[in-house]
mmCIF file of C-alpha atoms in Angstrom:
data_model
loop_
_atom_site.group_PDB
_atom_site.id
_atom_site.type_symbol
_atom_site.label_atom_id
_atom_site.label_comp_id
_atom_site.label_asym_id
_atom_site.label_seq_id
_atom_site.Cartn_x
_atom_site.Cartn_y
_atom_site.Cartn_z
ATOM 1 C CA MET B 25 0.000 0.000 0.000
ATOM 2 C CA TRP B 26 2.999 2.314 0.470
ATOM 3 C CA GLU B 27 4.327 1.954 -3.071
ATOM 4 C CA ILE B 28 2.430 4.776 -4.749
ATOM 5 C CA PRO B 29 2.830 7.494 -2.071
ATOM 6 C CA ALA B 30 6.463 6.519 -1.381
ATOM 7 C CA LEU B 31 7.555 6.670 -5.023
ATOM 8 C CA ALA B 32 5.540 9.827 -5.719
ATOM 9 C CA ILE B 33 7.174 11.562 -2.725
ATOM 10 C CA LEU B 34 10.695 10.462 -3.730
ATOM 11 C CA ASN B 35 10.246 11.668 -7.292
ATOM 12 C CA GLU B 36 8.799 15.015 -6.233
ATOM 13 C CA LEU B 37 11.555 15.620 -3.668
ATOM 14 C CA ARG B 38 14.097 14.928 -6.400
ATOM 15 C CA SER B 39 12.378 17.325 -8.808
ATOM 16 C CA ARG B 40 12.168 20.075 -6.187
ATOM 17 C CA GLN B 41 15.848 19.730 -5.354
ATOM 18 C CA VAL B 42 16.822 20.035 -9.016
ATOM 19 C CA VAL B 43 14.800 23.217 -9.655
ATOM 20 C CA LYS B 44 15.592 24.795 -6.292
ATOM 21 C CA GLY B 45 17.242 28.167 -6.771
ATOM 22 C CA GLN B 46 16.653 28.364 -10.508
ATOM 23 C CA GLY B 47 15.551 31.708 -11.870
ATOM 24 C CA ARG B 48 11.995 32.614 -12.811
ATOM 25 C CA PHE B 49 12.621 32.745 -16.535
ATOM 26 C CA VAL B 50 14.670 29.543 -16.557
ATOM 27 C CA LEU B 51 11.694 27.816 -14.937
ATOM 28 C CA ASP B 52 9.324 29.469 -17.420
ATOM 29 C CA VAL B 53 11.325 28.056 -20.332
ATOM 30 C CA LEU B 54 11.680 24.619 -18.692
ATOM 31 C CA TYR B 55 7.950 24.158 -18.180
ATOM 32 C CA ALA B 56 7.006 25.792 -21.487
ATOM 33 C CA ARG B 57 9.166 23.244 -23.309
ATOM 34 C CA ALA B 58 7.723 20.346 -21.305
ATOM 35 C CA LYS B 59 4.166 21.531 -22.010
ATOM 36 C CA ALA B 60 4.868 21.906 -25.716
ATOM 37 C CA LYS B 61 6.461 18.456 -25.777
ATOM 38 C CA LEU B 62 3.396 16.858 -24.218
ATOM 39 C CA TRP B 63 1.005 18.739 -26.511
ATOM 40 C CA THR B 64 2.938 17.511 -29.549
ATOM 41 C CA LYS B 65 2.307 13.958 -28.331
ATOM 42 C CA VAL B 66 -1.384 14.734 -27.851
ATOM 43 C CA GLU B 67 -1.626 16.009 -31.428
ATOM 44 C CA ARG B 68 -0.203 12.711 -32.703
ATOM 45 C CA LEU B 69 -2.492 10.619 -30.528
ATOM 46 C CA ARG B 70 -5.569 12.507 -31.770
ATOM 47 C CA LYS B 71 -5.093 10.787 -35.111
ATOM 48 C CA LEU B 72 -5.764 7.323 -33.632
ATOM 49 C CA GLU B 73 -9.475 6.823 -34.089
ATOM 50 C CA GLY B 74 -11.153 5.074 -31.180
ATOM 51 C CA LEU B 75 -8.076 5.343 -28.956
ATOM 52 C CA ARG B 76 -8.613 4.560 -25.264
ATOM 53 C CA LEU B 77 -5.924 5.913 -22.989
ATOM 54 C CA SER B 78 -5.645 6.607 -19.262
ATOM 55 C CA ASP B 79 -3.112 8.196 -16.913
ATOM 56 C CA PHE B 80 -0.989 5.669 -14.981
ATOM 57 C CA GLY B 81 1.694 8.193 -14.033
ATOM 58 C CA THR B 82 1.185 8.894 -10.321
ATOM 59 C CA ARG B 83 4.148 6.875 -8.980
ATOM 60 C CA ARG B 84 6.842 8.413 -11.149
ATOM 61 C CA ARG B 85 5.432 11.881 -11.746
ATOM 62 C CA HIS B 86 7.533 15.037 -11.768
ATOM 63 C CA GLY B 87 5.237 16.399 -9.088
ATOM 64 C CA PHE B 88 1.588 16.603 -8.076
ATOM 65 C CA LEU B 89 0.866 19.966 -9.699
ATOM 66 C CA TRP B 90 2.561 18.839 -12.897
ATOM 67 C CA GLN B 91 0.492 15.642 -13.002
ATOM 68 C CA ARG B 92 -2.649 17.726 -12.533
ATOM 69 C CA TRP B 93 -1.661 19.904 -15.518
ATOM 70 C CA CYS B 94 -0.922 16.832 -17.639
ATOM 71 C CA VAL B 95 -4.251 15.189 -16.816
ATOM 72 C CA GLU B 96 -6.193 18.366 -17.551
ATOM 73 C CA ALA B 97 -4.287 18.940 -20.800
ATOM 74 C CA VAL B 98 -4.789 15.396 -22.083
ATOM 75 C CA LYS B 99 -8.464 15.497 -21.116
ATOM 76 C CA GLU B 100 -8.944 18.638 -23.206
ATOM 77 C CA GLY B 101 -6.724 17.439 -26.034
ATOM 78 C CA LEU B 102 -8.063 13.895 -26.448
ATOM 79 C CA GLY B 103 -11.635 14.311 -25.250
ATOM 80 C CA PRO B 104 -13.471 10.997 -24.839
ATOM 81 C CA SER B 105 -10.358 9.055 -25.885
ATOM 82 C CA PHE B 106 -8.929 9.915 -22.455
ATOM 83 C CA THR B 107 -10.787 7.454 -20.265
ATOM 84 C CA GLY B 108 -9.474 8.194 -16.779
ATOM 85 C CA THR B 109 -6.617 8.324 -14.282
ATOM 86 C CA SER B 110 -5.287 6.066 -11.557
ATOM 87 C CA ASN B 111 -5.068 9.138 -9.302
ATOM 88 C CA VAL B 112 -8.369 9.089 -7.410
ATOM 89 C CA LEU B 113 -8.185 12.758 -6.372
ATOM 90 C CA LEU B 114 -7.533 13.941 -9.924
ATOM 91 C CA ALA B 115 -10.306 11.675 -11.170
ATOM 92 C CA MET B 116 -12.726 13.293 -8.726
ATOM 93 C CA ASP B 117 -11.581 16.853 -9.482
ATOM 94 C CA ASN B 118 -11.750 16.388 -13.261
ATOM 95 C CA ASP B 119 -14.895 14.271 -13.568
ATOM 96 C CA LEU B 120 -12.907 11.285 -14.806
ATOM 97 C CA GLU B 121 -13.101 7.598 -14.023
ATOM 98 C CA ALA B 122 -10.653 6.319 -11.408
ATOM 99 C CA ILE B 123 -9.094 3.492 -13.375
ATOM 100 C CA GLY B 124 -6.428 0.850 -12.777
ATOM 101 C CA THR B 125 -5.778 -2.849 -12.207
ATOM 102 C CA ASN B 126 -4.351 -5.093 -9.510
ATOM 103 C CA ALA B 127 -0.564 -5.186 -9.107
ATOM 104 C CA HIS B 128 2.312 -7.645 -8.673
ATOM 105 C CA GLU B 129 2.408 -7.390 -4.885
ATOM 106 C CA LEU B 130 -0.739 -9.507 -4.482
ATOM 107 C CA PRO B 131 0.576 -12.720 -6.098
ATOM 108 C CA MET B 132 4.025 -12.066 -4.619
ATOM 109 C CA VAL B 133 2.627 -12.089 -1.082
ATOM 110 C CA ALA B 134 0.446 -15.139 -1.728
ATOM 111 C CA ALA B 135 3.412 -16.995 -3.208
ATOM 112 C CA ALA B 136 5.688 -16.118 -0.280
ATOM 113 C CA LEU B 137 3.094 -17.541 2.130
ATOM 114 C CA ALA B 138 2.787 -20.832 0.196
ATOM 115 C CA ASN B 139 3.688 -23.884 2.289
ATOM 116 C CA ASP B 140 4.783 -26.132 -0.582
ATOM 117 C CA ASP B 141 5.453 -26.113 -4.321
ATOM 118 C CA ASN B 142 1.857 -26.920 -5.206
ATOM 119 C CA GLU B 143 0.538 -23.962 -3.204
ATOM 120 C CA LEU B 144 3.224 -21.813 -4.788
ATOM 121 C CA ARG B 145 2.166 -22.796 -8.312
ATOM 122 C CA TRP B 146 -1.491 -22.054 -7.489
ATOM 123 C CA ALA B 147 -0.837 -18.745 -5.681
ATOM 124 C CA PRO B 148 -1.413 -16.362 -8.641
ATOM 125 C CA TYR B 149 -4.761 -17.988 -9.433
ATOM 126 C CA ARG B 150 -5.845 -18.046 -5.781
ATOM 127 C CA ILE B 151 -5.385 -14.275 -5.724
ATOM 128 C CA LEU B 152 -7.425 -13.833 -8.905
ATOM 129 C CA ASP B 153 -10.139 -16.108 -7.524
ATOM 130 C CA GLN B 154 -10.366 -13.966 -4.386
ATOM 131 C CA TRP B 155 -10.286 -10.816 -6.511
ATOM 132 C CA ARG B 156 -13.215 -11.839 -8.738
ATOM 133 C CA HIS B 157 -15.346 -12.741 -5.725
ATOM 134 C CA THR B 158 -14.377 -9.588 -3.822
ATOM 135 C CA TYR B 159 -15.409 -7.336 -6.709
ATOM 136 C CA GLY B 160 -18.451 -9.329 -7.764
ATOM 137 C CA GLY B 161 -17.294 -10.080 -11.303
ATOM 138 C CA ASN B 162 -16.060 -6.540 -12.002
ATOM 139 C CA LEU B 163 -12.517 -5.198 -12.572
ATOM 140 C CA LEU B 164 -11.546 -8.420 -14.325
ATOM 141 C CA ILE B 165 -8.195 -7.446 -15.847
ATOM 142 C CA ALA B 166 -5.490 -9.994 -15.015
ATOM 143 C CA LEU B 167 -1.792 -9.185 -14.598
ATOM 144 C CA PRO B 168 -0.138 -12.389 -15.887
ATOM 145 C CA ASP B 169 3.601 -11.770 -15.682
ATOM 146 C CA ALA B 170 4.611 -11.905 -12.004
ATOM 147 C CA TYR B 171 6.113 -15.360 -12.645
ATOM 148 C CA GLY B 172 6.131 -15.304 -16.434
ATOM 149 C CA THR B 173 3.224 -15.011 -18.842
ATOM 150 C CA LYS B 174 3.955 -18.336 -20.549
ATOM 151 C CA SER B 175 3.687 -20.325 -17.323
ATOM 152 C CA PHE B 176 0.642 -18.304 -16.215
ATOM 153 C CA LEU B 177 -1.267 -19.070 -19.417
ATOM 154 C CA ARG B 178 -0.130 -22.700 -19.474
ATOM 155 C CA ASP B 179 -1.551 -23.498 -16.023
ATOM 156 C CA ALA B 180 -4.455 -21.025 -15.881
ATOM 157 C CA PRO B 181 -7.867 -22.416 -14.847
ATOM 158 C CA GLU B 182 -10.590 -22.276 -17.483
ATOM 159 C CA TRP B 183 -12.425 -19.424 -15.743
ATOM 160 C CA VAL B 184 -9.469 -17.069 -16.359
ATOM 161 C CA ALA B 185 -10.346 -17.124 -20.063
ATOM 162 C CA ASP B 186 -13.709 -15.566 -19.172
ATOM 163 C CA TRP B 187 -12.112 -12.488 -17.645
ATOM 164 C CA THR B 188 -12.405 -9.197 -19.528
ATOM 165 C CA GLY B 189 -8.742 -9.125 -20.449
ATOM 166 C CA PHE B 190 -5.075 -8.889 -19.497
ATOM 167 C CA ARG B 191 -2.488 -6.223 -18.728
ATOM 168 C CA PRO B 192 0.864 -7.474 -20.077
ATOM 169 C CA ASP B 193 3.443 -5.469 -18.152
ATOM 170 C CA SER B 194 6.999 -6.604 -18.866
ATOM 171 C CA ALA B 195 7.232 -8.290 -22.282
ATOM 172 C CA PRO B 196 7.309 -6.222 -25.513
ATOM 173 C CA PRO B 197 3.675 -5.184 -26.084
ATOM 174 C CA ILE B 198 3.191 -6.760 -29.523
ATOM 175 C CA THR B 199 4.888 -10.024 -28.507
ATOM 176 C CA ALA B 200 2.843 -10.247 -25.318
ATOM 177 C CA GLY B 201 -0.404 -9.351 -27.053
ATOM 178 C CA GLU B 202 0.069 -11.985 -29.738
ATOM 179 C CA GLU B 203 0.777 -14.629 -27.106
ATOM 180 C CA ILE B 204 -2.413 -13.802 -25.218
ATOM 181 C CA ILE B 205 -4.543 -13.674 -28.387
ATOM 182 C CA LYS B 206 -3.236 -17.116 -29.350
ATOM 183 C CA TRP B 207 -4.192 -18.415 -25.889
ATOM 184 C CA TRP B 208 -7.700 -16.960 -26.119
ATOM 185 C CA LYS B 209 -8.231 -18.658 -29.462
ATOM 186 C CA GLN B 210 -7.018 -21.982 -28.019
ATOM 187 C CA LYS B 211 -9.609 -21.556 -25.275
ATOM 188 C CA GLY B 212 -12.349 -20.920 -27.815
ATOM 189 C CA ARG B 213 -12.750 -17.232 -26.927
ATOM 190 C CA ASP B 214 -13.121 -14.430 -29.480
ATOM 191 C CA PRO B 215 -10.257 -11.936 -29.031
ATOM 192 C CA LYS B 216 -12.434 -9.179 -30.499
ATOM 193 C CA GLU B 217 -14.540 -9.379 -27.346
ATOM 194 C CA LYS B 218 -11.501 -9.185 -25.070
ATOM 195 C CA LEU B 219 -9.342 -6.300 -23.830
ATOM 196 C CA LEU B 220 -5.563 -5.824 -23.688
ATOM 197 C CA VAL B 221 -4.233 -3.005 -21.505
ATOM 198 C CA PHE B 222 -0.670 -1.985 -22.395
ATOM 199 C CA SER B 223 1.196 -0.001 -19.750
ATOM 200 C CA ASP B 224 4.895 -0.930 -19.684
ATOM 201 C CA GLY B 225 6.973 2.143 -20.538
ATOM 202 C CA MET B 226 4.518 3.289 -23.192
ATOM 203 C CA ASP B 227 5.042 6.542 -25.064
ATOM 204 C CA VAL B 228 3.497 8.027 -28.166
ATOM 205 C CA GLY B 229 5.622 5.972 -30.575
ATOM 206 C CA SER B 230 4.947 2.589 -28.979
ATOM 207 C CA ILE B 231 1.278 3.509 -28.499
ATOM 208 C CA GLU B 232 0.955 4.270 -32.224
ATOM 209 C CA GLU B 233 2.764 1.073 -33.222
ATOM 210 C CA THR B 234 0.772 -1.168 -30.883
ATOM 211 C CA TYR B 235 -2.541 0.485 -31.794
ATOM 212 C CA ARG B 236 -1.988 -0.069 -35.515
ATOM 213 C CA HIS B 237 -0.783 -3.645 -35.050
ATOM 214 C CA PHE B 238 -3.853 -4.798 -33.114
ATOM 215 C CA ALA B 239 -6.520 -2.573 -34.692
ATOM 216 C CA GLY B 240 -9.655 -4.569 -35.447
ATOM 217 C CA ARG B 241 -8.309 -7.764 -33.839
ATOM 218 C CA VAL B 242 -8.809 -7.086 -30.122
ATOM 219 C CA ARG B 243 -9.989 -4.236 -27.925
ATOM 220 C CA ILE B 244 -6.998 -2.277 -26.654
ATOM 221 C CA SER B 245 -6.354 0.383 -24.046
ATOM 222 C CA PHE B 246 -3.202 2.127 -22.882
ATOM 223 C CA GLY B 247 -1.963 3.126 -19.454
ATOM 224 C CA TRP B 248 0.391 6.068 -20.003
ATOM 225 C CA GLY B 249 2.750 6.535 -17.083
ATOM 226 C CA THR B 250 6.200 8.076 -16.725
ATOM 227 C CA ASN B 251 6.328 9.428 -20.278
ATOM 228 C CA LEU B 252 3.110 11.332 -19.617
ATOM 229 C CA THR B 253 3.764 12.797 -16.179
ATOM 230 C CA ASN B 254 7.569 13.056 -16.074
ATOM 231 C CA ASP B 255 9.014 13.688 -19.532
ATOM 232 C CA PHE B 256 11.436 16.578 -19.165
ATOM 233 C CA VAL B 257 14.090 15.035 -21.391
ATOM 234 C CA GLY B 258 15.706 17.796 -23.441
ATOM 235 C CA CYS B 259 13.691 20.553 -21.741
ATOM 236 C CA ALA B 260 16.256 22.052 -19.342
ATOM 237 C CA PRO B 261 17.616 25.371 -20.665
ATOM 238 C CA ASP B 262 21.127 24.492 -19.438
ATOM 239 C CA GLY B 263 21.043 21.120 -21.187
ATOM 240 C CA SER B 264 21.288 19.129 -17.939
ATOM 241 C CA VAL B 265 19.764 15.666 -17.555
ATOM 242 C CA ASP B 266 18.991 16.056 -13.842
ATOM 243 C CA LEU B 267 15.226 16.020 -14.488
ATOM 244 C CA ASP B 268 15.274 12.995 -16.765
ATOM 245 C CA PRO B 269 13.084 10.259 -15.207
ATOM 246 C CA ILE B 270 14.824 7.584 -13.171
ATOM 247 C CA SER B 271 14.010 3.882 -12.982
ATOM 248 C CA ILE B 272 12.524 3.391 -9.525
ATOM 249 C CA VAL B 273 10.271 0.641 -8.191
ATOM 250 C CA CYS B 274 8.908 -0.659 -4.897
ATOM 251 C CA LYS B 275 8.312 -4.378 -4.453
ATOM 252 C CA VAL B 276 7.661 -6.757 -1.568
ATOM 253 C CA THR B 277 10.899 -8.220 -0.188
ATOM 254 C CA SER B 278 9.526 -10.511 2.532
ATOM 255 C CA VAL B 279 6.293 -11.661 4.134
ATOM 256 C CA ASP B 280 6.297 -12.805 7.768
ATOM 257 C CA GLY B 281 9.993 -13.496 7.422
ATOM 258 C CA ARG B 282 9.635 -15.421 4.152
ATOM 259 C CA PRO B 283 11.447 -14.032 1.091
ATOM 260 C CA ALA B 284 9.263 -12.741 -1.743
ATOM 261 C CA VAL B 285 10.122 -13.165 -5.431
ATOM 262 C CA LYS B 286 9.104 -11.624 -8.743
ATOM 263 C CA LEU B 287 10.329 -13.246 -11.968
ATOM 264 C CA SER B 288 8.656 -11.080 -14.630
ATOM 265 C CA ASP B 289 8.875 -11.587 -18.405
ATOM 266 C CA ASN B 290 11.944 -9.356 -18.353
ATOM 267 C CA PRO B 291 14.886 -10.770 -16.353
ATOM 268 C CA GLU B 292 16.053 -7.218 -15.662
ATOM 269 C CA LYS B 293 12.937 -6.767 -13.533
ATOM 270 C CA ALA B 294 13.401 -9.930 -11.462
ATOM 271 C CA THR B 295 13.690 -9.407 -7.714
ATOM 272 C CA GLY B 296 14.256 -11.654 -4.727
ATOM 273 C CA ASP B 297 16.670 -13.881 -2.845
ATOM 274 C CA LEU B 298 18.763 -15.852 -5.328
ATOM 275 C CA SER B 299 18.055 -19.281 -3.809
ATOM 276 C CA GLU B 300 14.320 -18.574 -3.806
ATOM 277 C CA VAL B 301 14.476 -17.327 -7.398
ATOM 278 C CA GLU B 302 15.962 -20.694 -8.389
ATOM 279 C CA ARG B 303 13.080 -22.460 -6.687
ATOM 280 C CA TYR B 304 10.478 -20.270 -8.387
ATOM 281 C CA LEU B 305 12.085 -20.836 -11.779
ATOM 282 C CA ARG B 306 11.777 -24.580 -11.219
ATOM 283 C CA VAL B 307 8.187 -24.493 -9.922
ATOM 284 C CA PHE B 308 6.889 -22.213 -12.668
ATOM 285 C CA GLY B 309 8.721 -24.088 -15.403
ATOM 286 C CA ASN B 310 11.088 -21.269 -16.304
ATOM 287 C CA ALA B 311 14.313 -23.151 -15.615
ATOM 288 C CA GLY B 312 15.699 -22.269 -19.020
ATOM 289 C CA ARG B 313 15.418 -18.541 -18.484
ATOM 290 C CA VAL B 314 18.335 -16.227 -17.992
ATOM 291 C CA ARG B 315 19.256 -16.275 -14.324
ATOM 292 C CA THR B 316 21.166 -13.028 -14.169
ATOM 293 C CA ALA B 317 20.161 -9.508 -13.234
ATOM 294 C CA VAL B 318 18.444 -10.696 -10.058
ATOM 295 C CA HIS B 319 18.426 -7.931 -7.469
ATOM 296 C CA VAL B 320 19.171 -9.435 -4.070
#
């Protein structure tokens, strides 16, 4: 529960320290460039008919006031194509839907509490089963990559195929989308009735590419995060990179003294104790994966 406020605070403290003491007109130019940069993206996105896009940028935003400006600007610029924000306050203030999905921490905690390999293998589905009953059949977007999308789809119970859709979050969007569409077809489901939510490092270029690739084949939506609410690259009048966004995450490390693990579809995002990672790779059938870049 601390992830979003902790990361938002860290990013804003960093931003404030960088701009501290800068002159009025330097700041004017900095923010004018950042605003123009975002509006240029909005003008490109306007051309994507039927686009559905929401703000997922609270955690890594430049600052609260800047996120508010971005949300208000994109709402005006994209109109109904801008479907909401994960920031509940900004959703309320701007008459937008508060929108989001579940996150990796849920299956990570359930897996850490598993008493044996069988419970460990079932942990991601146990969480989704509790989720669907808690929300009465609503909010049915699954996050499949905590321990690898391939293993998730391979072992998924039949009822998972009846969910609204998936949010692939660590594999390349087109690769991940194709894999999920193939799985839906194998399960006898029509991908055109399903939804894919793409949110991993998306920016205008990858949004355009992914939109055009899947157009007419599946319903798609985009969660636009860091590159919406914290893109100051090339905007500083002195040419510094001090406001460029940093890679920062918050993940569960242990649960009641038990180490927690995340494998991901991207080995660079794997976290956890090395011995436990080896066990998870074996249980989830990912033994052939690269075993480097694990953050202990």
